[in-house]
Coordinates of C-alpha atoms in Angstrom, one line a residue:
Chain A
X28 CA -5.0 31.4 -5.4
X29 CA -5.0 34.2 -7.3
X30 CA -6.1 37.7 -5.8
X31 CA -9.5 37.5 -7.6
X32 CA -10.0 34.6 -5.7
X33 CA -9.9 36.0 -2.3
X34 CA -12.9 37.5 -1.5
X35 CA -14.8 33.8 -3.1
X36 CA -12.1 32.1 -0.9
X37 CA -13.0 34.4 2.1
X38 CA -16.8 32.7 1.6
X39 CA -16.2 29.7 0.6
X40 CA -16.8 26.3 2.1
X41 CA -15.2 24.8 5.0
X42 CA -14.0 21.7 3.5
X43 CA -11.0 19.1 3.8
X44 CA -8.7 19.3 6.6
X45 CA -7.8 22.0 8.6
X46 CA -5.6 22.7 12.0
X47 CA -6.1 25.3 14.5
X48 CA -5.2 28.5 14.8
X49 CA -1.6 29.3 16.8
X50 CA -0.7 32.6 17.8
X51 CA 3.4 30.9 17.3
X52 CA 2.5 30.2 13.5
X53 CA 0.1 33.9 12.9
X54 CA 3.6 35.0 11.4
X55 CA 3.6 32.3 9.5
X56 CA 0.6 31.9 7.5
X57 CA 0.9 36.1 7.4
X58 CA 3.7 35.8 6.1
X59 CA 3.6 32.8 3.5
X60 CA 0.1 32.5 2.9
X61 CA 0.3 28.6 3.3
X62 CA -2.7 26.1 1.3
X63 CA -4.3 24.9 3.9
X64 CA -7.6 24.9 3.6
X65 CA -9.2 25.9 7.0
X66 CA -8.5 27.2 9.9
X67 CA -10.3 26.3 14.0
X68 CA -9.9 29.3 16.2
X69 CA -9.9 28.9 20.0
X70 CA -13.0 31.9 20.4
X71 CA -11.9 33.0 24.3
X72 CA -9.2 34.0 22.6
X73 CA -10.4 36.7 20.9
X74 CA -13.0 38.0 23.8
X75 CA -10.8 40.7 24.2
X76 CA -11.2 44.2 24.3
X77 CA -8.5 45.4 21.8
X78 CA -5.2 44.9 20.8
X79 CA -2.6 42.9 18.2
X80 CA -4.2 39.0 18.9
X81 CA -7.6 40.9 17.3
X82 CA -5.8 42.0 14.3
X83 CA -3.6 38.9 13.4
X84 CA -7.4 37.7 13.4
X85 CA -8.4 40.0 11.3
X86 CA -5.8 39.3 8.7
X87 CA -5.9 35.8 8.3
X88 CA -9.2 35.8 8.0
X89 CA -9.0 37.8 4.9
X90 CA -7.2 34.9 3.4
X91 CA -8.8 32.1 5.3
X92 CA -12.4 30.7 6.4
X93 CA -12.6 29.9 10.3
X94 CA -14.6 27.9 12.2
X95 CA -14.9 29.0 16.0
X96 CA -14.2 26.4 19.1
X97 CA -14.8 27.1 22.5
X98 CA -13.6 26.1 26.2
X99 CA -15.6 28.4 28.4
X100 CA -19.2 28.3 27.8
X101 CA -19.9 25.5 30.2
X102 CA -23.0 23.9 28.9
X103 CA -23.3 21.4 31.7
X104 CA -23.4 23.3 34.4
X105 CA -25.8 24.5 36.3
X106 CA -25.1 27.9 37.3
X107 CA -26.3 30.5 35.1
X108 CA -25.4 30.3 31.5
X109 CA -22.6 33.3 31.1
X110 CA -24.6 35.9 28.7
X111 CA -21.9 38.2 28.9
X112 CA -19.8 35.5 27.6
X113 CA -22.3 34.6 24.9
X114 CA -22.7 38.3 24.5
X115 CA -19.0 38.7 22.9
X116 CA -19.3 34.9 20.8
X117 CA -22.0 36.6 19.3
X118 CA -20.2 39.6 18.3
X119 CA -17.2 38.0 17.6
X120 CA -19.5 36.0 15.0
X121 CA -20.7 38.9 13.7
X122 CA -17.2 40.5 12.9
X123 CA -15.4 36.8 11.5
X124 CA -18.1 34.8 10.2
X125 CA -17.3 31.6 11.3
X126 CA -18.5 28.7 9.3
X127 CA -20.1 27.3 12.9
X128 CA -19.6 27.8 16.4
X129 CA -18.8 24.6 18.7
X130 CA -18.6 24.1 21.8
X131 CA -18.2 21.0 24.0
X132 CA -20.5 18.3 26.0
X133 CA -19.2 18.9 29.4
X134 CA -19.0 21.3 32.4
X135 CA -15.9 23.8 33.0
X136 CA -17.8 25.7 35.7
X137 CA -19.1 25.9 38.8
X138 CA -20.0 27.7 41.8
X139 CA -19.4 30.9 40.1
X140 CA -15.7 28.9 39.7
X141 CA -14.2 28.2 36.4
X142 CA -12.1 24.9 36.7
X143 CA -10.7 25.5 32.9
X144 CA -10.8 21.9 32.0
X145 CA -13.0 19.6 29.6
X146 CA -15.6 18.0 32.9
X147 CA -17.4 14.9 32.3
X148 CA -21.7 15.2 33.0
X149 CA -23.1 11.6 34.3
X150 CA -25.4 10.5 31.6
X151 CA -28.9 10.4 32.8
X152 CA -31.6 12.0 31.2
X153 CA -31.5 14.6 33.6
X154 CA -28.3 15.7 32.7
X155 CA -29.8 14.9 28.7
X156 CA -32.7 17.7 30.0
X157 CA -30.0 19.9 31.6
X158 CA -28.0 20.6 28.9
X159 CA -30.5 20.5 25.8
X160 CA -32.7 23.4 27.5
X161 CA -28.8 26.0 27.6
X162 CA -28.0 24.5 24.3
X163 CA -31.7 25.7 23.3
X164 CA -30.3 28.4 24.3
X165 CA -27.0 29.5 23.0
X166 CA -28.6 28.6 20.3
X167 CA -31.5 31.9 20.0
X168 CA -28.5 33.9 20.9
X169 CA -26.6 32.9 18.4
X170 CA -29.2 32.4 16.0
X171 CA -27.1 28.8 14.1
X172 CA -27.3 25.8 15.4
X173 CA -23.9 24.6 17.3
X174 CA -21.6 21.4 17.4
X175 CA -21.4 19.7 20.8
X176 CA -17.4 18.4 21.0
X177 CA -17.1 14.3 22.8
X178 CA -14.5 15.2 25.4
X179 CA -12.1 13.0 26.3
X180 CA -13.0 10.8 30.1
X181 CA -11.3 9.6 32.9
X182 CA -13.8 9.0 35.6
X183 CA -16.8 7.1 35.6
X184 CA -20.1 8.3 37.4
X185 CA -21.7 6.1 39.2
X186 CA -25.8 7.2 38.4
X187 CA -24.6 6.3 34.5
X188 CA -28.0 5.3 33.2
X189 CA -26.2 5.2 29.7
X190 CA -23.4 4.8 27.6
X191 CA -21.4 7.8 26.6
X192 CA -22.6 7.2 23.1
X193 CA -25.9 6.9 24.3
X194 CA -25.9 10.4 25.7
X195 CA -23.5 12.8 23.1
X196 CA -26.6 10.9 20.2
X197 CA -29.8 11.6 22.7
X198 CA -27.9 14.9 23.2
X199 CA -28.3 15.6 19.9
X200 CA -31.7 15.0 19.5
X201 CA -32.7 16.4 22.1
X202 CA -30.8 20.3 21.8
X203 CA -31.3 19.8 18.0
X204 CA -27.5 20.8 18.2
X205 CA -24.9 18.7 15.8
X206 CA -21.5 17.2 16.6
X207 CA -18.6 17.5 16.2
X208 CA -17.2 14.0 16.9
X209 CA -13.2 14.5 18.2
X210 CA -12.2 10.2 17.7
X211 CA -9.0 11.2 19.3
X212 CA -11.7 11.5 22.4
X213 CA -13.3 8.6 21.4
X214 CA -10.3 6.2 21.4
X215 CA -8.7 7.9 24.8
X216 CA -12.1 7.4 26.8
X217 CA -11.9 3.8 25.1
X218 CA -9.1 2.9 27.0
X219 CA -9.9 4.1 29.2
X220 CA -13.7 2.7 30.2
X221 CA -12.8 -0.8 28.2
X222 CA -14.9 0.0 25.2
X223 CA -15.4 -0.9 22.3
X224 CA -14.5 2.2 19.9
X225 CA -16.2 0.9 16.6
X226 CA -19.6 0.8 18.9
X227 CA -19.3 4.4 19.1
X228 CA -19.0 5.5 16.0
X229 CA -21.4 3.3 15.0
X230 CA -24.1 4.4 17.3
X231 CA -24.1 8.3 16.4
X232 CA -26.8 9.4 13.9
X233 CA -24.9 10.5 10.5
X234 CA -26.5 13.4 10.0
X235 CA -25.3 15.2 13.1
X236 CA -22.1 14.6 13.0
X237 CA -20.1 18.3 10.6
X238 CA -16.8 18.0 12.5
X239 CA -13.6 15.7 13.1
X240 CA -11.1 16.0 15.9
X241 CA -7.3 14.9 15.5
X242 CA -4.9 15.0 18.2
X243 CA -1.9 13.0 19.7
X244 CA -2.5 11.0 23.7
X245 CA 0.2 10.8 25.0
X246 CA 1.1 7.1 27.1
X247 CA 0.6 7.1 30.4
X248 CA 0.4 2.8 31.0
X249 CA -2.6 2.4 33.4
X250 CA -4.4 4.8 31.0
X251 CA -4.6 7.9 27.6
X252 CA -4.5 10.9 28.1
X253 CA -5.4 14.0 25.3
X254 CA -2.6 15.9 25.8
X255 CA -2.5 17.4 22.0
X256 CA 1.1 17.3 22.1
X257 CA 1.5 14.6 19.4
X258 CA 1.7 12.9 16.5
X259 CA -2.2 10.7 15.9
X260 CA -1.9 7.4 16.8
X261 CA -2.5 4.3 15.5
X262 CA -5.3 3.1 17.0
X263 CA -6.6 7.0 16.6
X264 CA -6.2 6.6 12.3
X265 CA -7.7 3.5 12.2
X266 CA -10.3 4.4 14.4
X267 CA -10.4 7.6 11.3
X268 CA -11.0 5.5 8.3
X269 CA -13.8 3.6 10.1
X270 CA -15.5 7.2 10.7
X271 CA -14.4 8.6 7.0
X272 CA -15.9 5.0 5.4
X273 CA -19.1 5.6 8.3
X274 CA -19.2 9.2 8.0
X275 CA -19.0 10.7 4.8
X276 CA -15.6 13.1 3.8
X277 CA -16.8 15.5 6.9
X278 CA -14.2 18.5 7.2
X279 CA -11.4 17.2 9.8
X280 CA -9.2 19.4 12.1
X281 CA -5.6 18.4 13.5
X282 CA -5.6 19.7 17.3
X283 CA -1.9 20.4 18.5
X284 CA -1.7 22.4 21.4
X285 CA 1.4 22.0 23.6
X286 CA 4.7 21.3 21.9
X287 CA 3.4 22.4 19.1
X288 CA 5.6 21.5 15.9
X289 CA 6.0 23.6 12.7
X290 CA 3.8 24.4 10.7
X291 CA 4.9 22.3 8.2
X292 CA 5.0 20.1 10.4
X293 CA 1.6 20.3 10.6
X294 CA 0.6 20.6 7.3
X295 CA 2.2 17.1 6.8
X296 CA -0.1 15.3 9.3
X297 CA -2.9 17.1 7.6
X298 CA -1.7 15.5 4.4
X299 CA -2.2 12.2 6.0
X300 CA -5.8 12.7 7.2
X301 CA -6.3 14.4 4.1
X302 CA -5.3 10.8 2.2
X303 CA -7.8 9.1 4.3
X304 CA -10.3 11.4 3.8
X305 CA -10.5 11.6 0.1
X306 CA -9.4 8.4 -0.6
Chain B
X15 CA 1.5 81.8 54.4
X16 CA 0.5 78.5 55.4
X17 CA 0.9 75.7 52.7
X18 CA -2.0 74.6 52.4
X19 CA -3.2 78.2 51.1
X20 CA 0.0 78.3 49.0
X21 CA -0.6 75.5 47.5
X22 CA -4.4 76.8 47.0
X23 CA -2.4 80.0 45.5
X24 CA -0.6 77.9 43.3
X25 CA -2.4 76.4 41.8
X26 CA -5.2 78.9 40.9
X27 CA -2.8 80.7 40.0
X28 CA -1.1 77.9 37.0
X29 CA -4.9 77.6 36.3
X30 CA -5.6 81.2 35.8
X31 CA -4.1 81.5 32.2
X32 CA -5.9 78.5 30.5
X33 CA -4.0 75.4 29.8
X34 CA -3.3 74.7 25.9
X35 CA -2.6 72.0 24.6
X36 CA -1.3 70.7 21.2
X37 CA -1.7 67.1 19.3
X38 CA 0.5 64.5 20.4
X39 CA 3.5 64.4 18.5
X40 CA 4.0 60.0 18.5
X41 CA 0.4 59.3 17.6
X42 CA 1.4 59.2 13.5
X43 CA 1.9 55.4 14.0
X44 CA -1.3 53.0 13.0
X45 CA -3.0 51.1 15.3
X46 CA -3.3 48.2 12.9
X47 CA 0.2 48.6 11.7
X48 CA 1.0 44.7 11.1
X49 CA 4.7 45.3 11.0
X50 CA 4.9 45.8 14.8
X51 CA 2.8 43.2 15.5
X52 CA 5.6 40.4 15.1
X53 CA 7.0 38.5 17.8
X54 CA 5.0 40.4 20.3
X55 CA 2.2 37.7 20.1
X56 CA 1.1 36.1 23.7
X57 CA 0.7 32.1 23.1
X58 CA -3.1 31.6 22.7
X59 CA -4.1 30.7 27.0
X60 CA -7.3 28.8 26.4
X61 CA -5.8 26.6 23.2
X62 CA -5.7 23.6 25.3
X63 CA -9.3 21.9 25.1
X64 CA -6.6 18.9 25.5
X65 CA -5.6 17.6 29.1
X66 CA -1.6 18.6 28.8
X67 CA -2.2 21.4 30.3
X68 CA 0.8 19.9 33.4
X69 CA 3.3 19.9 31.3
X70 CA 5.4 22.8 32.6
X71 CA 4.7 22.3 35.6
X72 CA 5.1 18.2 35.8
X73 CA 5.5 17.1 39.4
X74 CA 5.2 19.9 41.1
X75 CA 1.4 20.2 42.5
X76 CA 1.8 18.4 46.0
X77 CA 0.7 20.7 48.3
X78 CA 2.8 19.4 51.0
X79 CA 6.5 20.9 51.6
X80 CA 7.8 23.7 52.6
X81 CA 6.2 26.6 50.9
X82 CA 10.0 28.2 50.5
X83 CA 11.3 25.2 48.4
X84 CA 11.0 27.6 45.2
X85 CA 13.9 29.4 47.1
X86 CA 15.9 26.0 46.8
X87 CA 15.5 25.5 43.4
X88 CA 15.4 29.3 42.4
X89 CA 18.2 28.7 39.7
X90 CA 17.6 32.2 37.0
X91 CA 18.4 35.0 35.6
X92 CA 17.7 36.6 38.9
X93 CA 21.5 35.9 40.0
X94 CA 22.1 38.7 37.3
X95 CA 20.7 40.9 39.7
X96 CA 23.2 42.3 42.6
X97 CA 23.3 45.3 44.7
X98 CA 20.5 45.9 47.2
X99 CA 19.8 43.1 50.0
X100 CA 22.5 40.7 48.5
X101 CA 25.0 41.9 48.8
X102 CA 24.6 44.9 52.1
X103 CA 22.3 43.8 53.8
X104 CA 20.2 45.8 52.3
X105 CA 16.2 46.2 54.8
X106 CA 13.1 46.2 52.8
X107 CA 11.3 49.6 54.1
X108 CA 7.5 50.5 53.7
X109 CA 5.6 47.4 53.6
Chain C
X11 CA -28.7 15.2 41.2
X12 CA -26.7 17.1 38.9
X13 CA -26.6 20.6 41.1
X14 CA -25.6 18.6 44.3
X15 CA -22.1 17.0 42.2
X16 CA -21.2 19.9 40.8
X17 CA -21.6 21.9 43.8
X18 CA -19.4 18.5 45.8
X19 CA -17.0 19.1 43.6
X20 CA -16.2 23.0 44.2
X21 CA -16.3 22.8 47.9
X22 CA -14.2 20.2 47.5
X23 CA -11.3 22.2 46.3
X24 CA -12.3 25.2 48.6
X25 CA -11.8 22.1 51.4
X26 CA -10.0 20.0 49.9
X27 CA -11.1 17.2 50.8
X28 CA -12.3 14.4 48.1
X29 CA -16.1 14.2 48.5
X30 CA -16.6 13.9 45.5
X31 CA -15.5 9.9 45.6
X32 CA -18.7 9.0 46.1
X33 CA -20.4 9.9 42.7
X34 CA -17.8 7.8 40.8
X35 CA -17.3 3.8 40.6
X36 CA -14.3 2.2 38.9
X37 CA -13.6 0.9 35.4
X38 CA -16.0 1.5 33.5
X39 CA -17.6 -1.8 32.6
X40 CA -18.8 -2.8 36.0
X41 CA -22.6 -2.2 34.6
X42 CA -22.9 -1.6 31.3
X43 CA -23.4 -4.7 29.3
X44 CA -22.1 -3.3 26.2
X45 CA -18.0 -3.3 27.4
X46 CA -17.1 -6.6 25.4
X47 CA -15.0 -8.0 25.5
X48 CA -14.1 -8.3 28.5
X49 CA -11.5 -5.7 29.7
X50 CA -7.6 -7.6 29.8
X51 CA -6.7 -5.1 32.3
X52 CA -7.6 -2.8 35.2
X53 CA -8.5 0.4 34.8
X54 CA -8.3 3.7 36.0
X55 CA -10.2 3.8 39.6
X56 CA -12.3 6.3 41.1
X57 CA -9.5 7.5 42.9
X58 CA -6.6 8.0 40.1
X59 CA -9.6 9.2 37.9
X60 CA -10.1 12.6 40.4
X61 CA -6.6 13.2 40.8
X62 CA -6.1 13.3 36.9
X63 CA -9.0 16.0 36.7
X64 CA -7.3 18.1 40.0
X65 CA -3.9 17.3 38.7
X66 CA -4.9 19.3 35.5
X67 CA -7.5 21.8 36.1
X68 CA -4.3 23.6 39.4
X69 CA -1.9 22.8 36.6
X70 CA -3.8 24.4 33.6
X71 CA -4.0 27.6 35.7
X72 CA -0.5 27.0 37.5
X73 CA 0.8 27.0 33.6
X74 CA -2.0 30.5 32.4
X75 CA 1.2 32.1 35.3
X76 CA 3.3 31.2 33.4
X77 CA 2.7 32.9 30.1
X78 CA 1.5 35.9 31.8
X79 CA 4.7 36.2 33.9
X80 CA 7.5 34.8 31.4
X81 CA 10.0 37.3 33.3
X82 CA 9.2 35.7 36.6
X83 CA 10.0 32.9 34.9
X84 CA 12.8 33.5 34.0
X85 CA 14.0 35.0 37.0
X86 CA 13.5 32.2 39.3
X87 CA 13.3 29.7 37.0
X88 CA 10.8 27.1 35.7
X89 CA 11.3 24.7 37.8
X90 CA 10.6 27.6 41.1
X91 CA 7.9 29.5 39.8
X92 CA 6.3 25.9 39.2
X93 CA 6.3 25.5 42.7
X94 CA 4.7 29.0 43.1
X95 CA 2.2 28.9 40.8
X96 CA 0.9 25.7 41.4
X97 CA 0.3 26.6 45.2
X98 CA -1.3 30.0 43.9
X99 CA -3.7 28.4 41.4
X100 CA -4.8 26.3 44.5
X101 CA -5.7 29.1 46.7
X102 CA -7.3 31.4 43.9
X103 CA -9.8 30.1 42.2
X104 CA -10.7 31.5 38.7
X105 CA -13.6 33.5 38.2
X106 CA -13.9 33.8 34.2
X107 CA -13.9 32.0 31.8
X108 CA -11.5 32.7 29.9
X109 CA -8.1 32.3 31.4
X110 CA -6.1 35.6 29.8
X111 CA -8.3 37.4 33.2
X112 CA -6.9 35.0 35.7
X113 CA -3.6 35.3 38.0
X114 CA -5.0 39.4 38.6
X115 CA -3.7 38.7 42.1
X116 CA 0.0 37.0 41.4
X117 CA 1.5 40.3 43.1
X118 CA 0.0 40.2 46.3
X119 CA 0.6 36.8 47.0
X120 CA 3.8 37.3 46.2
X121 CA 4.2 40.1 48.5
X122 CA 2.9 37.7 51.0
X123 CA 6.0 35.0 50.7
X124 CA 7.4 35.0 54.0
X125 CA 10.6 35.8 53.0
X126 CA 10.3 37.1 49.8
X127 CA 11.7 41.1 50.8
X128 CA 14.7 39.2 52.0
X129 CA 15.6 36.9 49.8
X130 CA 13.9 38.8 46.5
X131 CA 12.0 41.9 46.6
X132 CA 12.0 43.1 43.9
X133 CA 10.1 40.0 42.6
X134 CA 6.8 41.0 43.2
X135 CA 7.1 44.3 41.7
X136 CA 8.0 42.7 38.2
X137 CA 5.0 40.3 38.1
X138 CA 2.9 43.7 38.9
X139 CA 5.4 44.9 35.9
X140 CA 4.4 41.8 34.0
X141 CA 0.6 41.8 35.2
X142 CA 0.7 45.3 33.1
X143 CA 1.6 44.6 30.0
X144 CA -0.5 41.4 29.5
X145 CA -3.7 43.7 30.1
X146 CA -2.5 46.4 28.1
X147 CA -2.5 43.7 25.3
X148 CA -5.7 42.8 25.4
X149 CA -6.9 46.6 25.7
X150 CA -8.8 48.3 24.2
X151 CA -7.6 51.2 21.5
X152 CA -8.9 54.7 22.6
X153 CA -9.7 57.1 20.5
X154 CA -8.2 60.8 20.3
X155 CA -8.8 63.2 22.5
X156 CA -10.9 65.9 21.6
X157 CA -8.0 69.6 21.9
X158 CA -10.0 72.1 20.1
X159 CA -12.7 71.5 22.2
X160 CA -10.4 71.3 25.9
X161 CA -8.9 74.1 24.5
X162 CA -11.8 76.2 23.8
X163 CA -13.1 75.5 27.4
X164 CA -12.6 78.7 30.3
X165 CA -10.1 78.1 32.6
X166 CA -12.5 78.0 35.2
X167 CA -13.7 74.9 33.8
X168 CA -10.3 73.1 32.7
X169 CA -9.3 73.7 36.8
X170 CA -13.2 70.4 36.4
X171 CA -11.6 68.1 34.0
X172 CA -10.9 64.8 34.2
X173 CA -8.5 63.1 31.9
X174 CA -9.0 59.5 30.5
X175 CA -6.6 57.8 30.5
X176 CA -6.3 55.3 27.3
X177 CA -7.5 51.7 28.4
X178 CA -4.4 50.0 28.7
X179 CA -3.2 52.8 31.1
X180 CA -1.3 51.6 34.3
X181 CA 1.2 53.1 36.4
X182 CA 3.5 50.6 39.0
X183 CA 6.4 52.0 41.3
X184 CA 9.3 49.9 42.7
X185 CA 12.0 51.1 44.9
X186 CA 14.0 48.4 42.8
X187 CA 14.9 48.7 38.9
X188 CA 12.4 46.8 37.7
X189 CA 12.2 48.4 33.9
X190 CA 15.9 47.4 34.2
X191 CA 15.3 43.7 35.2
X192 CA 12.5 43.3 32.7
X193 CA 14.5 45.0 30.2
X194 CA 17.3 42.5 30.3
X195 CA 14.7 39.2 31.2
X196 CA 13.7 39.9 27.6
X197 CA 14.9 36.8 24.7
X198 CA 18.0 38.1 23.1
X199 CA 18.3 40.6 25.5
X200 CA 22.2 41.2 26.5
X201 CA 24.1 39.7 28.6
X202 CA 23.4 42.5 31.6
X203 CA 24.1 43.1 34.9
X204 CA 21.2 45.0 36.9
X205 CA 22.2 46.3 40.2
X206 CA 19.4 47.0 42.1
X207 CA 21.4 50.4 43.3
X208 CA 20.1 52.1 40.0
X209 CA 16.9 52.8 42.4
X210 CA 13.5 53.6 42.0
X211 CA 10.9 53.5 38.9
X212 CA 8.1 55.1 38.9
X213 CA 6.6 53.8 35.5
X214 CA 3.5 54.0 33.3
X215 CA 2.3 51.1 31.4
X216 CA 0.3 51.6 27.9
X217 CA -0.5 49.8 24.7
X218 CA 0.6 52.3 21.7
X219 CA -0.6 50.8 18.1
X220 CA 0.4 46.5 19.1
X221 CA 3.2 47.5 20.7
X222 CA 3.3 47.6 24.6
X223 CA 5.0 50.4 26.4
X224 CA 7.5 50.8 29.8
X225 CA 7.2 54.9 30.7
X226 CA 10.1 55.7 32.6
X227 CA 8.1 58.7 34.4
X228 CA 9.4 61.7 36.9
X229 CA 7.7 61.0 40.2
X230 CA 5.7 63.9 40.4
X231 CA 4.2 63.1 36.9
X232 CA 3.7 59.6 38.2
X233 CA 1.8 60.8 41.3
X234 CA -0.1 63.2 39.0
X235 CA -1.6 60.6 36.4
X236 CA -2.1 58.4 39.8
X237 CA -4.5 60.9 40.4
X238 CA -5.6 61.2 37.0
X239 CA -6.4 57.5 37.4
X240 CA -8.6 58.2 40.9
X241 CA -10.9 60.6 38.4
X242 CA -9.6 63.2 40.1
X243 CA -10.3 66.9 38.8
X244 CA -6.9 69.5 36.9
X245 CA -7.3 70.9 40.3
X246 CA -7.5 68.4 42.4
X247 CA -4.5 66.7 40.7
X248 CA -2.7 69.6 40.8
X249 CA -3.1 70.0 44.3
X250 CA -2.2 66.9 45.4
X251 CA 1.1 66.9 43.1
X252 CA 2.1 70.5 44.6
X253 CA 1.9 69.5 47.7
X254 CA 4.8 67.2 47.4
X255 CA 6.6 68.7 45.1
X256 CA 6.4 72.8 44.6
X257 CA 8.3 72.7 41.3
X258 CA 5.7 70.6 39.1
X259 CA 5.9 71.7 35.4
X260 CA 2.4 71.5 34.9
X261 CA 1.5 72.7 31.3
X262 CA 4.4 71.0 30.5
X263 CA 3.8 67.2 32.1
X264 CA 0.4 67.3 30.6
X265 CA 1.5 68.2 26.9
X266 CA 4.5 65.2 28.1
X267 CA 1.4 62.2 28.9
X268 CA -0.5 63.4 25.6
X269 CA 2.5 63.3 23.5
X270 CA 2.8 60.0 24.5
X271 CA -1.0 58.7 24.6
X272 CA -1.7 58.2 27.8
X273 CA -4.6 60.7 27.4
X274 CA -6.9 59.6 25.4
X275 CA -10.5 62.6 26.5
X276 CA -12.1 64.5 29.0
X277 CA -15.6 65.4 30.5
X278 CA -15.8 68.4 33.3
X279 CA -17.0 67.6 36.3
X280 CA -19.7 69.8 37.5

């Protein structure tokens, strides 16, 4: 990458296979500037007053385009929307200019208590209406459409009125937001709840899906666990190939949050996805 | 003079001349000095959008058991800290 | 319905009950026509499903403590620390969307544990020090103090000055050498023995540029800065320190605090 290309690179489009920015890789990225098309940044980690983390992000942002991905919006909670959180998110957006902002279709808080875990919603019209209203407020504050991600799921509400894919599609339509489709989560949930993951993908509206996530699960015997601690597993690669056929070569992220490997191992994993996406 | 008055007099005396302070000598380092950053990065606290969080603490979640079990499991560098209560029967005061 | 479900989930945590189970069923295929082919294995039941979430929630909080308190982890080992971290996580809910703000009462929690004072009396103090280091790392940078303006003030105005300490600033004291303990517990530190008889520590923690620093203070300066933290004026703080230490050299002390970068501003109280 030539020096003159730098500023255009900063503004360049998000395409191909990116990886999640993790602090253990800061130094390596800043020093070696590896060929990675873009990074996904956990917004919540930078909702801080100051300090080195923001400097690192700024430095890396100068060389790479980013998207921001959050875990704390709690868009499905019945607690009031956390305006402090949204204000910080907006400030981060203005400072670091992510190509887009995403969070999860779930609730992480209730009764003013944060669980820091992605809890699934019952698939009901009430949930759709509730989430749609909140997403619209979020989108007003941020001044842009957000992406909502399907979460991995381990329990089934008795109140469910529809399937997960119907729920996800309906929320996206009602809220007029986009979808971050986590292929691993689709597979994990399909295994845990015994549905057909290909059917799931077939039912999601093509025009709403703007990003894929890929990650590795752990096989716990009775169920699959979305651990983000391993390589992407073969059935998830199969499902991803199908997703690329259906939705096109949309930007894909390799997520790895636990037992994080070296940057070069991550890039090897990303290259596998690149081969599929650019086939 | 009582102690209170002595202190009062000392405060008045100390401040009466007026205080002249000079710019801090260590202010030279740039706050954006990236060299200083290396090695101090913290782990990302909110990274785990997955559920891999139980990893490092597995098997420790049971609410039953003796609350002092931690003491018997204790296996770390605290063994390299000697003196005080550990050798002389020192009693902690003031708490 | 949504409100009820979420409230019950939260209440279950406070009361350690499982009322939430009434809202969830077994494997996803029971009432759904879309499940084909027919399940070949038995999936998660309600109890297992709920347990995965509850375990994950507590483990996630406990794990965030290992990130905030790495020296404490080293001192007693991960297994032992995890046990304490789980107890804390079960009893101290998080009230912030970010885990960076979790674990602020861990030292107080450690102090409340029976036997702590006998077995590892310095341990809660080390935790208090680690929390200050953690908080300083994420604090905003202070601006530079306008010394010219300060030096222009009349002595009577100066006596009413309240110094603003830099946002990353914090104080901690211990009757044990917790700074030395912290230092020998860093990665790559020498394999040193620390004696608790090295004595008490009076410490200031702050961030200078990108570097978090732990500074040893005299007992006098520690008291003086503590009074500053409370928002006392110069003459009030001075009076408090002189009451205990009549030899206190306050001009040199304030200059030292400035040189170290503890002070970043001031205002004059009416």
